[in-house]
């Protein structure tokens, strides 16, 4: 969500000062980091693993590639990319939140994945890399938490190599009315209760539900990627449009 003319933006359903959103989002993820993986499984009934598997299948990542897993959190995508790029490739797990990076680093090291992974704390709006650095960039369930999404997309475009691709996996909008009603009931009733029970934090999960509703729909995000310079942009809906995988190329 791009900041408005009066220097305010959305934090869930609240309107907040633009320069305060990043720290507010940081507080949410500091709070949920240690329970993030188990809550992902509970919240999605494990389906998030299928969404991520499809993202990997569409990534085109192969041996020797350099990959940026942006907002990579606890490293689910990074783990698979590390295997795919091999010893001559590299994966950068980037996240603005150091609590999430710490959990991701510990998990991946426990899996024995150490030789080709780098961990960098970074802001998606100002990626700290040279132009034309990465073959592939992924951002899974992180774009909606970025203050200025258009600026972040332009930053991703800049650091992609010509021929590279961006994959954005994010919650989106379903046009199935019955599914939408069921999803709203789940998101605003069961999800905060689950957050309270498992993570002792209902408010963070209420924010996460609200942030999903404030995120641009499929066609709007596709247009934003076009405006950032990406070509051949498209998307595929999953689980009735509750989640969408957007793809764009840099030529």
mmCIF file of C-alpha atoms in Angstrom:
data_model
loop_
_atom_site.group_PDB
_atom_site.id
_atom_site.type_symbol
_atom_site.label_atom_id
_atom_site.label_comp_id
_atom_site.label_asym_id
_atom_site.label_seq_id
_atom_site.Cartn_x
_atom_site.Cartn_y
_atom_site.Cartn_z
ATOM 1 C CA UNK A 1 0.000 0.000 0.000
ATOM 2 C CA UNK A 2 1.515 3.288 -1.068
ATOM 3 C CA UNK A 3 1.447 6.087 1.447
ATOM 4 C CA UNK A 4 -1.229 8.735 0.955
ATOM 5 C CA UNK A 5 -0.743 12.444 0.380
ATOM 6 C CA UNK A 6 -1.220 13.230 4.082
ATOM 7 C CA UNK A 7 1.594 10.853 5.087
ATOM 8 C CA UNK A 8 -0.702 8.215 6.527
ATOM 9 C CA UNK A 9 -1.131 4.571 5.592
ATOM 10 C CA UNK A 10 -3.006 1.489 6.724
ATOM 11 C CA UNK A 11 -2.049 -0.778 9.590
ATOM 12 C CA UNK A 12 -4.779 -3.351 9.234
ATOM 13 C CA UNK A 13 -7.974 -1.309 9.440
ATOM 14 C CA UNK A 14 -6.300 1.508 11.344
ATOM 15 C CA UNK A 15 -4.896 4.653 9.766
ATOM 16 C CA UNK A 16 -1.414 5.394 11.092
ATOM 17 C CA UNK A 17 1.442 7.731 10.302
ATOM 18 C CA UNK A 18 3.522 6.314 7.463
ATOM 19 C CA UNK A 19 6.802 6.452 9.335
ATOM 20 C CA UNK A 20 5.345 4.439 12.220
ATOM 21 C CA UNK A 21 4.006 1.470 10.269
ATOM 22 C CA UNK A 22 7.301 -0.403 9.906
ATOM 23 C CA UNK A 23 7.910 -0.437 13.660
ATOM 24 C CA UNK A 24 4.304 -1.513 14.308
ATOM 25 C CA UNK A 25 4.622 -4.381 11.853
ATOM 26 C CA UNK A 26 7.959 -5.254 13.460
ATOM 27 C CA UNK A 27 6.263 -5.543 16.852
ATOM 28 C CA UNK A 28 3.763 -8.003 15.380
ATOM 29 C CA UNK A 29 6.463 -10.281 13.994
ATOM 30 C CA UNK A 30 8.677 -10.012 17.067
ATOM 31 C CA UNK A 31 5.648 -11.323 18.935
ATOM 32 C CA UNK A 32 4.749 -14.187 16.603
ATOM 33 C CA UNK A 33 8.222 -15.324 15.450
ATOM 34 C CA UNK A 34 8.698 -18.290 17.763
ATOM 35 C CA UNK A 35 5.230 -19.680 17.009
ATOM 36 C CA UNK A 36 5.178 -18.690 13.343
ATOM 37 C CA UNK A 37 5.638 -22.144 11.819
ATOM 38 C CA UNK A 38 3.122 -23.936 14.006
ATOM 39 C CA UNK A 39 0.575 -21.150 13.500
ATOM 40 C CA UNK A 40 1.058 -21.335 9.727
ATOM 41 C CA UNK A 41 0.192 -25.024 9.815
ATOM 42 C CA UNK A 42 -2.810 -24.456 12.062
ATOM 43 C CA UNK A 43 -4.128 -21.364 10.268
ATOM 44 C CA UNK A 44 -3.951 -22.898 6.791
ATOM 45 C CA UNK A 45 -4.597 -26.523 7.823
ATOM 46 C CA UNK A 46 -1.201 -27.240 6.266
ATOM 47 C CA UNK A 47 -2.237 -25.960 2.828
ATOM 48 C CA UNK A 48 0.486 -23.260 2.915
ATOM 49 C CA UNK A 49 2.939 -26.028 2.086
ATOM 50 C CA UNK A 50 1.125 -26.678 -1.205
ATOM 51 C CA UNK A 51 1.054 -22.947 -2.025
ATOM 52 C CA UNK A 52 4.796 -22.754 -1.450
ATOM 53 C CA UNK A 53 5.424 -25.923 -3.431
ATOM 54 C CA UNK A 54 3.654 -24.364 -6.404
ATOM 55 C CA UNK A 55 5.747 -21.203 -6.002
ATOM 56 C CA UNK A 56 8.935 -23.264 -6.148
ATOM 57 C CA UNK A 57 7.648 -25.160 -9.188
ATOM 58 C CA UNK A 58 7.036 -21.855 -11.008
ATOM 59 C CA UNK A 59 10.347 -20.297 -9.989
ATOM 60 C CA UNK A 60 12.586 -21.898 -12.596
ATOM 61 C CA UNK A 61 15.391 -21.994 -10.027
ATOM 62 C CA UNK A 62 18.250 -24.266 -11.038
ATOM 63 C CA UNK A 63 21.862 -25.033 -10.171
ATOM 64 C CA UNK A 64 24.104 -21.980 -9.983
ATOM 65 C CA UNK A 65 21.305 -19.446 -9.606
ATOM 66 C CA UNK A 66 21.343 -16.593 -7.122
ATOM 67 C CA UNK A 67 17.998 -16.277 -5.355
ATOM 68 C CA UNK A 68 16.549 -13.678 -2.983
ATOM 69 C CA UNK A 69 13.870 -15.054 -0.667
ATOM 70 C CA UNK A 70 12.486 -11.715 0.497
ATOM 71 C CA UNK A 71 10.440 -11.549 3.700
ATOM 72 C CA UNK A 72 11.671 -15.117 3.915
ATOM 73 C CA UNK A 73 10.844 -15.431 7.594
ATOM 74 C CA UNK A 74 11.520 -18.896 8.912
ATOM 75 C CA UNK A 75 12.988 -20.123 5.642
ATOM 76 C CA UNK A 76 10.577 -22.620 4.084
ATOM 77 C CA UNK A 77 11.342 -21.448 0.540
ATOM 78 C CA UNK A 78 15.020 -20.860 1.300
ATOM 79 C CA UNK A 79 15.455 -24.478 2.374
ATOM 80 C CA UNK A 80 14.252 -25.806 -0.964
ATOM 81 C CA UNK A 81 16.074 -23.154 -2.998
ATOM 82 C CA UNK A 82 19.307 -24.037 -1.187
ATOM 83 C CA UNK A 83 19.009 -27.590 -2.516
ATOM 84 C CA UNK A 84 18.131 -26.451 -6.033
ATOM 85 C CA UNK A 85 20.953 -23.913 -6.528
ATOM 86 C CA UNK A 86 23.615 -26.273 -5.215
ATOM 87 C CA UNK A 87 27.165 -25.483 -4.239
ATOM 88 C CA UNK A 88 27.743 -22.950 -7.013
ATOM 89 C CA UNK A 89 24.552 -21.011 -6.290
ATOM 90 C CA UNK A 90 23.473 -18.794 -3.422
ATOM 91 C CA UNK A 91 20.262 -18.017 -1.576
ATOM 92 C CA UNK A 92 19.810 -14.817 0.410
ATOM 93 C CA UNK A 93 17.137 -15.004 3.083
ATOM 94 C CA UNK A 94 16.117 -11.396 3.618
ATOM 95 C CA UNK A 95 13.713 -10.072 6.214
ATOM 96 C CA UNK A 96 13.183 -6.726 7.910
ATOM 97 C CA UNK A 97 12.552 -8.453 11.238
ATOM 98 C CA UNK A 98 15.559 -9.789 13.140
ATOM 99 C CA UNK A 99 13.418 -12.099 15.295
ATOM 100 C CA UNK A 100 12.151 -13.868 12.198
ATOM 101 C CA UNK A 101 15.678 -14.054 10.758
ATOM 102 C CA UNK A 102 16.947 -15.614 13.956
ATOM 103 C CA UNK A 103 14.257 -18.302 13.920
ATOM 104 C CA UNK A 104 14.917 -18.978 10.225
ATOM 105 C CA UNK A 105 18.676 -19.220 10.702
ATOM 106 C CA UNK A 106 18.353 -21.655 13.592
ATOM 107 C CA UNK A 107 15.860 -23.836 11.712
ATOM 108 C CA UNK A 108 17.928 -24.044 8.540
ATOM 109 C CA UNK A 109 21.149 -24.739 10.419
ATOM 110 C CA UNK A 110 19.379 -27.535 12.280
ATOM 111 C CA UNK A 111 18.562 -28.976 8.850
ATOM 112 C CA UNK A 112 22.255 -28.817 7.930
ATOM 113 C CA UNK A 113 21.757 -26.064 5.350
ATOM 114 C CA UNK A 114 24.687 -23.717 5.854
ATOM 115 C CA UNK A 115 27.031 -23.543 2.884
ATOM 116 C CA UNK A 116 25.078 -21.480 0.354
ATOM 117 C CA UNK A 117 22.688 -19.376 2.459
ATOM 118 C CA UNK A 118 23.227 -15.796 3.567
ATOM 119 C CA UNK A 119 21.004 -13.942 6.050
ATOM 120 C CA UNK A 120 20.453 -10.213 5.609
ATOM 121 C CA UNK A 121 18.175 -7.882 7.545
ATOM 122 C CA UNK A 122 16.737 -5.528 4.934
ATOM 123 C CA UNK A 123 13.874 -3.261 3.977
ATOM 124 C CA UNK A 124 12.107 -4.378 0.797
ATOM 125 C CA UNK A 125 11.718 -0.749 -0.274
ATOM 126 C CA UNK A 126 15.496 -0.212 -0.332
ATOM 127 C CA UNK A 127 17.202 -3.492 -1.156
ATOM 128 C CA UNK A 128 20.939 -3.324 -0.348
ATOM 129 C CA UNK A 129 22.191 -4.966 -3.540
ATOM 130 C CA UNK A 130 23.682 -3.879 -6.839
ATOM 131 C CA UNK A 131 21.572 -3.698 -9.966
ATOM 132 C CA UNK A 132 21.071 -7.000 -11.819
ATOM 133 C CA UNK A 133 22.113 -9.269 -8.939
ATOM 134 C CA UNK A 134 19.485 -12.035 -8.702
ATOM 135 C CA UNK A 135 18.105 -14.622 -11.098
ATOM 136 C CA UNK A 136 14.931 -15.064 -9.059
ATOM 137 C CA UNK A 137 13.208 -13.124 -6.283
ATOM 138 C CA UNK A 138 10.358 -14.517 -4.219
ATOM 139 C CA UNK A 139 8.272 -12.764 -1.591
ATOM 140 C CA UNK A 140 5.760 -15.016 0.159
ATOM 141 C CA UNK A 141 3.128 -13.507 2.447
ATOM 142 C CA UNK A 142 5.255 -10.423 3.016
ATOM 143 C CA UNK A 143 4.286 -7.802 0.464
ATOM 144 C CA UNK A 144 1.092 -6.818 2.255
ATOM 145 C CA UNK A 145 3.140 -5.768 5.294
ATOM 146 C CA UNK A 146 5.342 -3.386 3.280
ATOM 147 C CA UNK A 147 4.490 0.291 3.731
ATOM 148 C CA UNK A 148 5.071 1.373 0.109
ATOM 149 C CA UNK A 149 4.506 -1.696 -2.034
ATOM 150 C CA UNK A 150 5.106 0.103 -5.335
ATOM 151 C CA UNK A 151 8.499 1.294 -4.141
ATOM 152 C CA UNK A 152 9.349 -2.249 -3.030
ATOM 153 C CA UNK A 153 8.379 -3.668 -6.424
ATOM 154 C CA UNK A 154 10.625 -1.131 -8.168
ATOM 155 C CA UNK A 155 13.478 -2.091 -5.837
ATOM 156 C CA UNK A 156 12.975 -5.767 -6.665
ATOM 157 C CA UNK A 157 12.946 -4.984 -10.374
ATOM 158 C CA UNK A 158 16.233 -3.088 -10.053
ATOM 159 C CA UNK A 159 18.135 -5.952 -8.423
ATOM 160 C CA UNK A 160 16.806 -8.649 -10.759
ATOM 161 C CA UNK A 161 19.040 -9.711 -13.629
ATOM 162 C CA UNK A 162 17.694 -9.332 -17.176
ATOM 163 C CA UNK A 163 15.764 -12.527 -17.815
ATOM 164 C CA UNK A 164 15.042 -12.888 -14.115
ATOM 165 C CA UNK A 165 11.635 -13.353 -12.571
ATOM 166 C CA UNK A 166 9.723 -12.203 -9.503
ATOM 167 C CA UNK A 167 7.179 -14.404 -7.759
ATOM 168 C CA UNK A 168 4.748 -12.843 -5.272
ATOM 169 C CA UNK A 169 2.779 -15.343 -3.189
ATOM 170 C CA UNK A 170 0.159 -13.493 -1.190
ATOM 171 C CA UNK A 171 -3.340 -13.669 0.208
ATOM 172 C CA UNK A 172 -5.788 -12.182 -2.233
ATOM 173 C CA UNK A 173 -9.507 -11.863 -3.029
ATOM 174 C CA UNK A 174 -12.013 -14.618 -3.729
ATOM 175 C CA UNK A 175 -15.057 -13.857 -5.870
ATOM 176 C CA UNK A 176 -16.931 -16.836 -4.414
ATOM 177 C CA UNK A 177 -19.507 -15.224 -2.138
ATOM 178 C CA UNK A 178 -20.077 -18.270 0.049
ATOM 179 C CA UNK A 179 -16.345 -18.856 0.462
ATOM 180 C CA UNK A 180 -15.786 -15.160 1.240
ATOM 181 C CA UNK A 181 -18.358 -15.232 4.065
ATOM 182 C CA UNK A 182 -16.880 -18.404 5.518
ATOM 183 C CA UNK A 183 -13.369 -16.958 5.244
ATOM 184 C CA UNK A 184 -14.404 -13.735 7.001
ATOM 185 C CA UNK A 185 -15.934 -15.680 9.876
ATOM 186 C CA UNK A 186 -12.790 -17.770 10.181
ATOM 187 C CA UNK A 187 -10.414 -14.799 9.913
ATOM 188 C CA UNK A 188 -12.056 -12.540 12.461
ATOM 189 C CA UNK A 189 -13.368 -15.097 14.931
ATOM 190 C CA UNK A 190 -11.355 -18.298 14.905
ATOM 191 C CA UNK A 191 -7.972 -16.871 13.874
ATOM 192 C CA UNK A 192 -7.583 -14.388 16.777
ATOM 193 C CA UNK A 193 -8.824 -17.075 19.186
ATOM 194 C CA UNK A 194 -6.249 -19.506 17.815
ATOM 195 C CA UNK A 195 -3.559 -16.842 18.158
ATOM 196 C CA UNK A 196 -4.530 -16.304 21.773
ATOM 197 C CA UNK A 197 -4.510 -20.016 22.554
ATOM 198 C CA UNK A 198 -1.269 -20.984 20.795
ATOM 199 C CA UNK A 199 0.802 -17.786 20.774
ATOM 200 C CA UNK A 200 -0.885 -15.860 23.611
ATOM 201 C CA UNK A 201 -1.423 -13.007 21.147
ATOM 202 C CA UNK A 202 -4.832 -12.413 19.604
ATOM 203 C CA UNK A 203 -4.188 -8.831 18.472
ATOM 204 C CA UNK A 204 -1.270 -9.678 16.172
ATOM 205 C CA UNK A 205 -3.397 -12.250 14.386
ATOM 206 C CA UNK A 206 -6.294 -9.821 14.162
ATOM 207 C CA UNK A 207 -3.899 -7.411 12.429
ATOM 208 C CA UNK A 208 -2.758 -10.144 10.045
ATOM 209 C CA UNK A 209 -6.382 -10.848 9.103
ATOM 210 C CA UNK A 210 -7.065 -7.148 8.567
ATOM 211 C CA UNK A 211 -3.898 -6.712 6.503
ATOM 212 C CA UNK A 212 -5.114 -9.431 4.140
ATOM 213 C CA UNK A 213 -8.354 -7.525 3.520
ATOM 214 C CA UNK A 214 -6.440 -4.279 2.838
ATOM 215 C CA UNK A 215 -4.082 -5.896 0.323
ATOM 216 C CA UNK A 216 -4.697 -5.103 -3.385
ATOM 217 C CA UNK A 217 -6.734 -7.610 -5.369
ATOM 218 C CA UNK A 218 -5.247 -9.735 -8.128
ATOM 219 C CA UNK A 219 -5.681 -7.319 -11.024
ATOM 220 C CA UNK A 220 -4.524 -4.310 -8.992
ATOM 221 C CA UNK A 221 -1.314 -6.057 -7.934
ATOM 222 C CA UNK A 222 -0.720 -7.172 -11.513
ATOM 223 C CA UNK A 223 -1.042 -3.532 -12.631
ATOM 224 C CA UNK A 224 1.377 -2.441 -9.904
ATOM 225 C CA UNK A 225 3.935 -4.954 -11.172
ATOM 226 C CA UNK A 226 3.441 -3.658 -14.715
ATOM 227 C CA UNK A 227 4.017 -0.101 -13.529
ATOM 228 C CA UNK A 228 7.215 -1.177 -11.747
ATOM 229 C CA UNK A 229 8.597 -2.393 -15.090
ATOM 230 C CA UNK A 230 7.825 -6.100 -15.042
ATOM 231 C CA UNK A 231 6.728 -7.764 -18.264
ATOM 232 C CA UNK A 232 4.602 -10.806 -19.088
ATOM 233 C CA UNK A 233 2.933 -10.458 -15.702
ATOM 234 C CA UNK A 234 0.303 -13.009 -14.799
ATOM 235 C CA UNK A 235 -1.178 -14.723 -11.778
ATOM 236 C CA UNK A 236 -2.802 -17.960 -10.770
ATOM 237 C CA UNK A 237 -5.422 -18.273 -8.060
ATOM 238 C CA UNK A 238 -5.191 -21.003 -5.472
ATOM 239 C CA UNK A 239 -7.791 -22.186 -2.973
ATOM 240 C CA UNK A 240 -10.542 -20.257 -4.700
ATOM 241 C CA UNK A 241 -8.570 -17.017 -4.879
ATOM 242 C CA UNK A 242 -7.848 -16.835 -1.147
ATOM 243 C CA UNK A 243 -4.212 -16.939 -2.280
ATOM 244 C CA UNK A 244 -2.712 -15.821 -5.592
ATOM 245 C CA UNK A 245 0.730 -16.349 -7.091
ATOM 246 C CA UNK A 246 1.809 -13.394 -9.245
ATOM 247 C CA UNK A 247 4.726 -13.656 -11.661
ATOM 248 C CA UNK A 248 6.624 -11.059 -13.648
ATOM 249 C CA UNK A 249 9.816 -10.975 -15.694
ATOM 250 C CA UNK A 250 12.583 -8.441 -16.275
ATOM 251 C CA UNK A 251 13.822 -8.308 -19.871
#
